[in-house]
PDB file of C-alpha atoms and ligand atoms in Angstrom:
ATOM      1  CA  MET R   1      -9.981   2.286  -9.333  1.00 95.00           C
ATOM      2  CA  VAL R   2      -8.648   4.528  -6.558  1.00 98.00           C
ATOM      3  CA  ASP R   3     -10.008   8.053  -6.330  1.00 98.00           C
ATOM      4  CA  VAL R   4      -8.598  10.392  -3.688  1.00 98.00           C
ATOM      5  CA  ARG R   5     -10.208  13.847  -3.733  1.00 97.00           C
ATOM      6  CA  GLY R   6      -9.378  16.909  -1.746  1.00 97.00           C
ATOM      7  CA  VAL R   7      -8.117  14.937   1.248  1.00 98.00           C
ATOM      8  CA  HIS R   8      -7.168  17.000   4.285  1.00 97.00           C
ATOM      9  CA  LYS R   9      -5.770  15.634   7.517  1.00 98.00           C
ATOM     10  CA  SER R  10      -4.432  17.423  10.575  1.00 97.00           C
ATOM     11  CA  TYR R  11      -2.946  16.218  13.819  1.00 96.00           C
ATOM     12  CA  GLY R  12      -3.842  19.019  16.173  1.00 94.00           C
ATOM     13  CA  PRO R  13      -2.394  22.180  14.651  1.00 95.00           C
ATOM     14  CA  LEU R  14      -0.201  20.227  12.214  1.00 96.00           C
ATOM     15  CA  GLU R  15      -1.755  20.026   8.744  1.00 97.00           C
ATOM     16  CA  VAL R  16      -0.267  16.860   7.270  1.00 98.00           C
ATOM     17  CA  LEU R  17      -2.409  16.504   4.128  1.00 98.00           C
ATOM     18  CA  ARG R  18      -3.568  19.769   2.613  1.00 98.00           C
ATOM     19  CA  GLY R  19      -5.881  18.767  -0.202  1.00 98.00           C
ATOM     20  CA  VAL R  20      -4.530  15.715  -1.991  1.00 98.00           C
ATOM     21  CA  ASP R  21      -6.043  14.585  -5.286  1.00 98.00           C
ATOM     22  CA  LEU R  22      -4.888  11.295  -6.731  1.00 98.00           C
ATOM     23  CA  ARG R  23      -6.401   8.932  -9.245  1.00 98.00           C
ATOM     24  CA  VAL R  24      -5.054   5.455  -9.950  1.00 98.00           C
ATOM     25  CA  GLY R  25      -6.609   3.468 -12.772  1.00 98.00           C
ATOM     26  CA  ALA R  26      -7.171  -0.296 -12.662  1.00 97.00           C
ATOM     27  CA  GLY R  27      -3.912  -2.147 -13.253  1.00 97.00           C
ATOM     28  CA  GLU R  28      -1.818   0.980 -12.839  1.00 98.00           C
ATOM     29  CA  VAL R  29       1.192   1.507 -10.617  1.00 98.00           C
ATOM     30  CA  THR R  30       1.633   4.852  -8.883  1.00 98.00           C
ATOM     31  CA  VAL R  31       4.862   5.573  -7.036  1.00 98.00           C
ATOM     32  CA  VAL R  32       4.744   8.258  -4.351  1.00 98.00           C
ATOM     33  CA  LEU R  33       7.984  10.088  -3.568  1.00 97.00           C
ATOM     34  CA  GLY R  34       8.611  12.805  -1.057  1.00 97.00           C
ATOM     35  CA  PRO R  35      10.752  13.907   1.854  1.00 96.00           C
ATOM     36  CA  SER R  36      10.379  12.532   5.356  1.00 96.00           C
ATOM     37  CA  GLY R  37       7.318  14.003   7.055  1.00 96.00           C
ATOM     38  CA  SER R  38       5.651  15.047   3.783  1.00 97.00           C
ATOM     39  CA  GLY R  39       2.604  12.887   4.533  1.00 98.00           C
ATOM     40  CA  LYS R  40       3.231   9.772   2.418  1.00 98.00           C
ATOM     41  CA  SER R  41       2.350   7.231   5.113  1.00 98.00           C
ATOM     42  CA  THR R  42      -0.608   9.318   6.242  1.00 98.00           C
ATOM     43  CA  LEU R  43      -1.913   9.327   2.677  1.00 98.00           C
ATOM     44  CA  LEU R  44      -1.683   5.523   2.380  1.00 98.00           C
ATOM     45  CA  ARG R  45      -3.312   5.129   5.791  1.00 97.00           C
ATOM     46  CA  ALA R  46      -6.132   7.431   4.702  1.00 97.00           C
ATOM     47  CA  VAL R  47      -6.749   5.244   1.638  1.00 97.00           C
ATOM     48  CA  ASN R  48      -7.717   2.241   3.743  1.00 95.00           C
ATOM     49  CA  HIS R  49      -9.173   4.321   6.569  1.00 96.00           C
ATOM     50  CA  LEU R  50      -6.553   3.465   9.156  1.00 96.00           C
ATOM     51  CA  GLU R  51      -6.655   7.244   9.481  1.00 95.00           C
ATOM     52  CA  LYS R  52      -9.812   9.345   9.602  1.00 95.00           C
ATOM     53  CA  ILE R  53      -9.739  12.331   7.289  1.00 96.00           C
ATOM     54  CA  ASP R  54     -10.993  15.845   7.965  1.00 95.00           C
ATOM     55  CA  ARG R  55     -12.168  16.766   4.468  1.00 95.00           C
ATOM     56  CA  GLY R  56     -12.447  15.184   1.041  1.00 96.00           C
ATOM     57  CA  PHE R  57     -13.004  11.512   0.340  1.00 96.00           C
ATOM     58  CA  VAL R  58     -11.467   8.281  -0.854  1.00 97.00           C
ATOM     59  CA  ALA R  59     -13.344   5.927  -3.147  1.00 97.00           C
ATOM     60  CA  ILE R  60     -12.213   2.536  -4.412  1.00 97.00           C
ATOM     61  CA  ASP R  61     -14.012   0.969  -7.314  1.00 95.00           C
ATOM     62  CA  GLY R  62     -16.724   3.590  -6.878  1.00 95.00           C
ATOM     63  CA  GLU R  63     -17.291   2.799  -3.187  1.00 96.00           C
ATOM     64  CA  LEU R  64     -16.612   5.437  -0.527  1.00 96.00           C
ATOM     65  CA  ILE R  65     -14.059   4.180   1.987  1.00 97.00           C
ATOM     66  CA  GLY R  66     -14.765   4.613   5.691  1.00 97.00           C
ATOM     67  CA  TYR R  67     -17.851   6.746   5.229  1.00 96.00           C
ATOM     68  CA  ARG R  68     -21.326   6.762   3.793  1.00 95.00           C
ATOM     69  CA  ARG R  69     -22.922   9.782   2.270  1.00 92.00           C
ATOM     70  CA  SER R  70     -26.201  11.160   3.480  1.00 90.00           C
ATOM     71  CA  GLY R  71     -27.224  14.384   1.807  1.00 89.00           C
ATOM     72  CA  ASP R  72     -24.021  16.392   1.625  1.00 86.00           C
ATOM     73  CA  ARG R  73     -22.540  14.965   4.833  1.00 89.00           C
ATOM     74  CA  LEU R  74     -20.313  11.955   5.347  1.00 90.00           C
ATOM     75  CA  HIS R  75     -20.882   9.646   8.296  1.00 94.00           C
ATOM     76  CA  GLU R  76     -18.284   7.165   9.428  1.00 95.00           C
ATOM     77  CA  LEU R  77     -19.177   3.533   8.785  1.00 96.00           C
ATOM     78  CA  LYS R  78     -19.461   0.951  11.539  1.00 96.00           C
ATOM     79  CA  GLU R  79     -16.287  -0.940  12.412  1.00 94.00           C
ATOM     80  CA  ARG R  80     -17.593  -4.129  10.806  1.00 92.00           C
ATOM     81  CA  GLU R  81     -18.184  -2.338   7.501  1.00 94.00           C
ATOM     82  CA  ILE R  82     -14.748  -0.723   7.655  1.00 95.00           C
ATOM     83  CA  LEU R  83     -13.152  -4.125   8.212  1.00 92.00           C
ATOM     84  CA  ARG R  84     -15.064  -5.519   5.251  1.00 91.00           C
ATOM     85  CA  GLN R  85     -13.745  -2.721   3.032  1.00 93.00           C
ATOM     86  CA  ARG R  86     -10.239  -3.090   4.384  1.00 92.00           C
ATOM     87  CA  SER R  87     -10.287  -6.797   3.661  1.00 90.00           C
ATOM     88  CA  ARG R  88     -10.089  -5.957  -0.063  1.00 92.00           C
ATOM     89  CA  ILE R  89      -7.206  -3.502   0.270  1.00 96.00           C
ATOM     90  CA  GLY R  90      -3.740  -5.008   0.673  1.00 96.00           C
ATOM     91  CA  PHE R  91      -1.200  -3.173   2.816  1.00 96.00           C
ATOM     92  CA  VAL R  92       2.494  -4.024   2.921  1.00 97.00           C
ATOM     93  CA  PHE R  93       4.485  -2.231   5.609  1.00 95.00           C
ATOM     94  CA  GLN R  94       8.131  -1.405   5.987  1.00 94.00           C
ATOM     95  CA  SER R  95       8.306  -3.650   9.057  1.00 93.00           C
ATOM     96  CA  PHE R  96       6.628  -6.766   7.479  1.00 89.00           C
ATOM     97  CA  ASN R  97       4.100  -7.113  10.360  1.00 91.00           C
ATOM     98  CA  LEU R  98       3.667 -10.877  10.044  1.00 96.00           C
ATOM     99  CA  PHE R  99       1.952 -12.807  12.847  1.00 96.00           C
ATOM    100  CA  PRO R 100       4.980 -14.216  14.730  1.00 97.00           C
ATOM    101  CA  HIS R 101       3.109 -17.202  16.191  1.00 98.00           C
ATOM    102  CA  LEU R 102       1.790 -18.393  12.811  1.00 98.00           C
ATOM    103  CA  THR R 103       3.695 -20.258  10.109  1.00 98.00           C
ATOM    104  CA  VAL R 104       4.189 -18.758   6.669  1.00 98.00           C
ATOM    105  CA  ARG R 105       1.285 -20.802   5.330  1.00 98.00           C
ATOM    106  CA  GLN R 106      -0.977 -19.739   8.213  1.00 98.00           C
ATOM    107  CA  ASN R 107      -0.018 -16.094   7.805  1.00 97.00           C
ATOM    108  CA  VAL R 108      -1.156 -16.170   4.191  1.00 98.00           C
ATOM    109  CA  ALA R 109      -4.322 -18.177   4.846  1.00 97.00           C
ATOM    110  CA  GLU R 110      -5.490 -16.297   7.947  1.00 95.00           C
ATOM    111  CA  ALA R 111      -7.491 -13.423   6.433  1.00 92.00           C
ATOM    112  CA  PRO R 112      -9.147 -15.405   3.615  1.00 94.00           C
ATOM    113  CA  LEU R 113     -10.294 -18.010   6.152  1.00 94.00           C
ATOM    114  CA  SER R 114     -11.384 -15.802   9.033  1.00 90.00           C
ATOM    115  CA  ALA R 115     -12.218 -12.364   7.578  1.00 85.00           C
ATOM    116  CA  GLN R 116     -13.449 -13.537   4.183  1.00 87.00           C
ATOM    117  CA  ARG R 117     -14.770 -16.954   5.252  1.00 91.00           C
ATOM    118  CA  ARG R 118     -13.679 -18.658   2.061  1.00 94.00           C
ATOM    119  CA  PRO R 119     -13.653 -22.485   1.887  1.00 96.00           C
ATOM    120  CA  ARG R 120     -10.542 -24.074   3.427  1.00 97.00           C
ATOM    121  CA  GLU R 121      -9.722 -26.168   0.388  1.00 97.00           C
ATOM    122  CA  GLU R 122      -9.789 -23.169  -1.931  1.00 97.00           C
ATOM    123  CA  VAL R 123      -7.638 -21.147   0.485  1.00 97.00           C
ATOM    124  CA  GLU R 124      -5.070 -23.940   0.799  1.00 97.00           C
ATOM    125  CA  GLU R 125      -4.754 -24.131  -2.945  1.00 97.00           C
ATOM    126  CA  LEU R 126      -4.447 -20.362  -3.248  1.00 97.00           C
ATOM    127  CA  THR R 127      -1.833 -20.230  -0.473  1.00 98.00           C
ATOM    128  CA  ALA R 128       0.345 -22.808  -2.227  1.00 97.00           C
ATOM    129  CA  GLU R 129       0.016 -20.912  -5.489  1.00 97.00           C
ATOM    130  CA  LEU R 130       0.914 -17.571  -3.898  1.00 97.00           C
ATOM    131  CA  LEU R 131       3.909 -18.993  -2.022  1.00 98.00           C
ATOM    132  CA  ASP R 132       5.093 -20.378  -5.346  1.00 96.00           C
ATOM    133  CA  ARG R 133       4.671 -16.995  -6.916  1.00 96.00           C
ATOM    134  CA  VAL R 134       6.855 -15.262  -4.333  1.00 97.00           C
ATOM    135  CA  GLY R 135       9.384 -18.125  -4.418  1.00 96.00           C
ATOM    136  CA  LEU R 136       8.722 -19.481  -0.915  1.00 97.00           C
ATOM    137  CA  ARG R 137       6.967 -22.803  -1.348  1.00 96.00           C
ATOM    138  CA  ASP R 138       9.727 -24.556   0.612  1.00 97.00           C
ATOM    139  CA  LYS R 139       9.233 -22.169   3.574  1.00 98.00           C
ATOM    140  CA  ALA R 140       5.520 -22.835   4.037  1.00 98.00           C
ATOM    141  CA  ASP R 141       5.958 -24.391   7.485  1.00 98.00           C
ATOM    142  CA  ALA R 142       8.610 -21.995   8.773  1.00 98.00           C
ATOM    143  CA  TYR R 143       7.882 -19.234  11.296  1.00 98.00           C
ATOM    144  CA  PRO R 144       8.644 -15.595  10.448  1.00 97.00           C
ATOM    145  CA  ARG R 145      11.642 -15.461  12.821  1.00 97.00           C
ATOM    146  CA  GLN R 146      13.262 -18.262  10.800  1.00 98.00           C
ATOM    147  CA  LEU R 147      13.209 -16.149   7.632  1.00 97.00           C
ATOM    148  CA  SER R 148      15.377 -13.350   6.268  1.00 96.00           C
ATOM    149  CA  GLY R 149      13.877  -9.871   5.985  1.00 96.00           C
ATOM    150  CA  GLY R 150      13.456 -10.276   2.230  1.00 97.00           C
ATOM    151  CA  GLN R 151      11.667 -13.588   2.703  1.00 97.00           C
ATOM    152  CA  GLN R 152       9.412 -12.107   5.377  1.00 97.00           C
ATOM    153  CA  GLN R 153       8.486  -9.250   3.096  1.00 97.00           C
ATOM    154  CA  ARG R 154       7.680 -11.696   0.295  1.00 97.00           C
ATOM    155  CA  VAL R 155       5.355 -13.539   2.704  1.00 98.00           C
ATOM    156  CA  ALA R 156       3.743 -10.192   3.532  1.00 97.00           C
ATOM    157  CA  ILE R 157       3.142  -9.631  -0.184  1.00 97.00           C
ATOM    158  CA  ALA R 158       1.642 -13.132  -0.586  1.00 97.00           C
ATOM    159  CA  ARG R 159      -0.578 -12.393   2.410  1.00 97.00           C
ATOM    160  CA  ALA R 160      -1.760  -9.141   0.814  1.00 97.00           C
ATOM    161  CA  LEU R 161      -2.471 -10.945  -2.475  1.00 97.00           C
ATOM    162  CA  ALA R 162      -4.505 -13.619  -0.702  1.00 96.00           C
ATOM    163  CA  LEU R 163      -7.175 -11.008  -0.009  1.00 93.00           C
ATOM    164  CA  ARG R 164      -7.802 -10.742  -3.768  1.00 94.00           C
ATOM    165  CA  PRO R 165      -7.321  -7.039  -3.197  1.00 95.00           C
ATOM    166  CA  LYS R 166      -8.584  -4.322  -5.488  1.00 96.00           C
ATOM    167  CA  VAL R 167      -5.409  -2.415  -4.767  1.00 97.00           C
ATOM    168  CA  ILE R 168      -2.218  -3.040  -2.787  1.00 98.00           C
ATOM    169  CA  LEU R 169      -0.605  -0.216  -0.830  1.00 98.00           C
ATOM    170  CA  PHE R 170       3.128  -0.477  -0.144  1.00 98.00           C
ATOM    171  CA  ASP R 171       4.763   1.775   2.453  1.00 98.00           C
ATOM    172  CA  GLU R 172       8.538   1.700   1.921  1.00 97.00           C
ATOM    173  CA  PRO R 173       8.528  -2.092   1.542  1.00 97.00           C
ATOM    174  CA  THR R 174      12.287  -2.360   1.090  1.00 97.00           C
ATOM    175  CA  SER R 175      13.668   0.298   3.403  1.00 95.00           C
ATOM    176  CA  ALA R 176      14.111  -2.031   6.396  1.00 94.00           C
ATOM    177  CA  LEU R 177      16.017  -4.581   4.306  1.00 95.00           C
ATOM    178  CA  ASP R 178      19.710  -5.216   3.979  1.00 94.00           C
ATOM    179  CA  PRO R 179      20.794  -3.948   0.551  1.00 93.00           C
ATOM    180  CA  GLU R 180      21.367  -7.421  -0.860  1.00 94.00           C
ATOM    181  CA  LEU R 181      17.744  -8.396  -0.087  1.00 95.00           C
ATOM    182  CA  VAL R 182      16.082  -5.404  -1.732  1.00 96.00           C
ATOM    183  CA  GLY R 183      16.268  -6.887  -5.235  1.00 96.00           C
ATOM    184  CA  GLU R 184      14.255 -10.027  -4.496  1.00 96.00           C
ATOM    185  CA  VAL R 185      11.359  -7.999  -3.092  1.00 97.00           C
ATOM    186  CA  LEU R 186      11.384  -5.494  -5.962  1.00 97.00           C
ATOM    187  CA  GLU R 187      11.408  -8.436  -8.377  1.00 96.00           C
ATOM    188  CA  VAL R 188       8.169  -9.785  -6.854  1.00 97.00           C
ATOM    189  CA  MET R 189       6.637  -6.300  -7.048  1.00 97.00           C
ATOM    190  CA  ARG R 190       7.703  -5.975 -10.679  1.00 97.00           C
ATOM    191  CA  ASP R 191       5.972  -9.274 -11.388  1.00 96.00           C
ATOM    192  CA  LEU R 192       2.773  -8.020  -9.739  1.00 96.00           C
ATOM    193  CA  ALA R 193       2.889  -4.831 -11.765  1.00 97.00           C
ATOM    194  CA  ARG R 194       3.363  -6.785 -14.996  1.00 96.00           C
ATOM    195  CA  SER R 195       0.359  -8.953 -14.196  1.00 95.00           C
ATOM    196  CA  GLY R 196      -1.902  -5.932 -13.823  1.00 96.00           C
ATOM    197  CA  THR R 197      -2.110  -5.409 -10.053  1.00 97.00           C
ATOM    198  CA  THR R 198      -3.252  -1.929  -9.042  1.00 98.00           C
ATOM    199  CA  MET R 199      -0.559  -0.590  -6.720  1.00 98.00           C
ATOM    200  CA  ILE R 200       0.348   2.548  -4.815  1.00 98.00           C
ATOM    201  CA  VAL R 201       3.965   2.355  -3.730  1.00 98.00           C
ATOM    202  CA  VAL R 202       5.788   4.712  -1.399  1.00 98.00           C
ATOM    203  CA  THR R 203       9.471   4.110  -2.012  1.00 97.00           C
ATOM    204  CA  HIS R 204      12.810   5.795  -2.448  1.00 94.00           C
ATOM    205  CA  GLU R 205      13.813   3.213  -5.088  1.00 95.00           C
ATOM    206  CA  ILE R 206      14.017   5.577  -8.031  1.00 95.00           C
ATOM    207  CA  GLY R 207      15.108   2.792 -10.396  1.00 95.00           C
ATOM    208  CA  PHE R 208      11.953   0.853  -9.592  1.00 97.00           C
ATOM    209  CA  ALA R 209       9.842   3.987 -10.110  1.00 97.00           C
ATOM    210  CA  ARG R 210      11.444   4.667 -13.472  1.00 96.00           C
ATOM    211  CA  GLU R 211      10.983   1.128 -14.711  1.00 96.00           C
ATOM    212  CA  VAL R 212       7.626   0.125 -13.256  1.00 97.00           C
ATOM    213  CA  ALA R 213       5.504   3.196 -12.464  1.00 98.00           C
ATOM    214  CA  ASP R 214       2.819   4.475 -14.773  1.00 98.00           C
ATOM    215  CA  THR R 215       2.691   7.637 -12.690  1.00 98.00           C
ATOM    216  CA  VAL R 216       5.167   9.180 -10.278  1.00 98.00           C
ATOM    217  CA  VAL R 217       3.795  11.563  -7.679  1.00 98.00           C
ATOM    218  CA  PHE R 218       5.949  13.966  -5.704  1.00 98.00           C
ATOM    219  CA  LEU R 219       4.410  14.892  -2.357  1.00 98.00           C
ATOM    220  CA  ASP R 220       5.815  17.758  -0.312  1.00 97.00           C
ATOM    221  CA  GLU R 221       4.371  19.280   2.849  1.00 97.00           C
ATOM    222  CA  GLY R 222       1.051  17.551   2.345  1.00 97.00           C
ATOM    223  CA  LEU R 223       0.503  18.617  -1.247  1.00 97.00           C
ATOM    224  CA  ILE R 224       1.152  16.937  -4.568  1.00 98.00           C
ATOM    225  CA  VAL R 225       3.661  19.253  -6.142  1.00 97.00           C
ATOM    226  CA  GLU R 226       4.071  17.348  -9.358  1.00 97.00           C
ATOM    227  CA  GLN R 227       2.824  14.158 -10.998  1.00 97.00           C
ATOM    228  CA  GLY R 228       3.211  12.481 -14.348  1.00 97.00           C
ATOM    229  CA  PRO R 229       4.977   9.672 -16.178  1.00 98.00           C
ATOM    230  CA  PRO R 230       8.385   8.744 -14.728  1.00 97.00           C
ATOM    231  CA  ALA R 231      10.266  10.196 -17.674  1.00 96.00           C
ATOM    232  CA  GLN R 232       8.722  13.573 -16.973  1.00 97.00           C
ATOM    233  CA  VAL R 233       8.832  13.736 -13.175  1.00 97.00           C
ATOM    234  CA  LEU R 234      12.185  12.001 -12.709  1.00 97.00           C
ATOM    235  CA  ASP R 235      14.115  13.247 -15.707  1.00 95.00           C
ATOM    236  CA  ALA R 236      12.542  16.621 -16.427  1.00 95.00           C
ATOM    237  CA  PRO R 237      10.926  17.814 -13.183  1.00 96.00           C
ATOM    238  CA  ARG R 238       9.202  21.153 -13.500  1.00 96.00           C
ATOM    239  CA  HIS R 239       9.360  22.223  -9.909  1.00 95.00           C
ATOM    240  CA  GLU R 240      12.369  23.328  -7.971  1.00 95.00           C
ATOM    241  CA  ARG R 241      11.314  21.294  -4.921  1.00 95.00           C
ATOM    242  CA  THR R 242      11.121  18.108  -6.991  1.00 96.00           C
ATOM    243  CA  ARG R 243      14.574  18.816  -8.430  1.00 96.00           C
ATOM    244  CA  ALA R 244      16.015  19.466  -4.993  1.00 95.00           C
ATOM    245  CA  PHE R 245      14.546  16.203  -3.640  1.00 96.00           C
ATOM    246  CA  LEU R 246      15.741  14.117  -6.584  1.00 95.00           C
ATOM    247  CA  GLY R 247      19.147  15.711  -6.276  1.00 93.00           C
ATOM    248  CA  LYS R 248      19.368  14.268  -2.787  1.00 91.00           C
ATOM    249  CA  VAL R 249      18.065  10.739  -3.433  1.00 87.00           C
ATOM    250  CA  LEU R 250      19.659  10.053  -6.830  1.00 80.00           C
TER     251      LEU R 250
HETATM  252  N1  ATP O 301      -0.481   9.875  14.828  1.00 81.72           N
HETATM  253  C1  ATP O 301       0.156  11.046  14.651  1.00 81.72           C
HETATM  254  N2  ATP O 301       0.050  12.054  15.553  1.00 81.72           N
HETATM  255  C2  ATP O 301       0.672  13.234  15.362  1.00 81.72           C
HETATM  256  N3  ATP O 301       1.452  13.516  14.298  1.00 81.72           N
HETATM  257  C3  ATP O 301       1.612  12.563  13.367  1.00 81.72           C
HETATM  258  C4  ATP O 301       0.973  11.284  13.497  1.00 81.72           C
HETATM  259  N4  ATP O 301       1.313  10.533  12.415  1.00 81.72           N
HETATM  260  C5  ATP O 301       2.116  11.316  11.665  1.00 81.72           C
HETATM  261  N5  ATP O 301       2.290  12.530  12.220  1.00 81.72           N
HETATM  262  C6  ATP O 301       3.089  13.641  11.654  1.00 81.72           C
HETATM  263  O1  ATP O 301       2.601  13.893  10.364  1.00 81.72           O
HETATM  264  C7  ATP O 301       3.661  14.238   9.476  1.00 81.72           C
HETATM  265  C8  ATP O 301       3.619  13.313   8.282  1.00 81.72           C
HETATM  266  O2  ATP O 301       3.912  11.996   8.702  1.00 81.72           O
HETATM  267  P1  ATP O 301       4.005  10.778   7.702  1.00 81.72           P
HETATM  268  O3  ATP O 301       4.328   9.584   8.519  1.00 81.72           O
HETATM  269  O4  ATP O 301       2.790  10.724   6.858  1.00 81.72           O
HETATM  270  O5  ATP O 301       5.253  11.228   6.799  1.00 81.72           O
HETATM  271  P2  ATP O 301       6.062  10.384   5.720  1.00 81.72           P
HETATM  272  O6  ATP O 301       6.081  11.211   4.466  1.00 81.72           O
HETATM  273  O7  ATP O 301       5.535   9.010   5.629  1.00 81.72           O
HETATM  274  O8  ATP O 301       7.541  10.405   6.327  1.00 81.72           O
HETATM  275  P3  ATP O 301       8.697   9.245   6.305  1.00 81.72           P
HETATM  276  O9  ATP O 301       9.352   9.357   4.951  1.00 81.72           O
HETATM  277  O10 ATP O 301       9.621   9.654   7.390  1.00 81.72           O
HETATM  278  O11 ATP O 301       8.033   7.919   6.524  1.00 81.72           O
HETATM  279  C9  ATP O 301       4.930  14.166  10.296  1.00 81.72           C
HETATM  280  O12 ATP O 301       5.261  15.457  10.702  1.00 81.72           O
HETATM  281  C10 ATP O 301       4.544  13.301  11.477  1.00 81.72           C
HETATM  282  O13 ATP O 301       5.289  13.632  12.603  1.00 81.72           O
HETATM  283 MG1   MG O 302       6.278   7.141   6.066  1.00 81.72          MG
END
């Protein structure tokens, strides 16, 4: 479903991604671990073309993201095309990023109505169903500032799901939350994983990775040092750098 090949990205002289290859099958959950500054957020941002890349490519469901191929060169797509592609890729940020002036219901319904132009009745039904799924039906008419961090993040997840995304990218979705609110968000993510959602999750929640991930990837200095099933990467890491990192976070 997601195919990342040979992705390079520099900011000036700083090479942040140095040839990343990552494949995520349909319905699979990949957890990305790595130290601060290793390029995790940059990688997620490259997947939905919030970040241009210098070399390599990203394809989702066989479609190149952000570029079209002509001969052996890639040309960047027009903004409208990029937005169309992005409208099928969910992104959940550390900082929730809800629209503060819209209610919970409006936050969830916004993209399906305006970007995807789906019929209002269908979107209303879907919104109610998704708010149910994340346990927030009774908060439909509240504004984000009236919600706890955990509730806001669950709205953000419902909003991502409303796109009918091919994949959802999560960038440290629980690291801005008070400890007692982390569980409710991970529970929703566990439910998504169980129901076959394709997910790439950057997180330091090793317990979640162990329980939910099909594949754990360890990124360090812009390169994937190690990847495999959680039991291998977390419990029997082959590389010293993976061991050193796990030693710090476990
Ligand atoms: N827009 C930018 N301009 C210049 N440098 C950037 C930019 N975005 C990120 N970087 C640098 O790229 C490197 C990787 O950043 P990135 O945010 O991908 O790391 P990360 O693994 O997500 O770290 P963290 O765990 O702290 O979130 C860092 O050194 C960062 O300072
Ligand atoms: Mg980051």
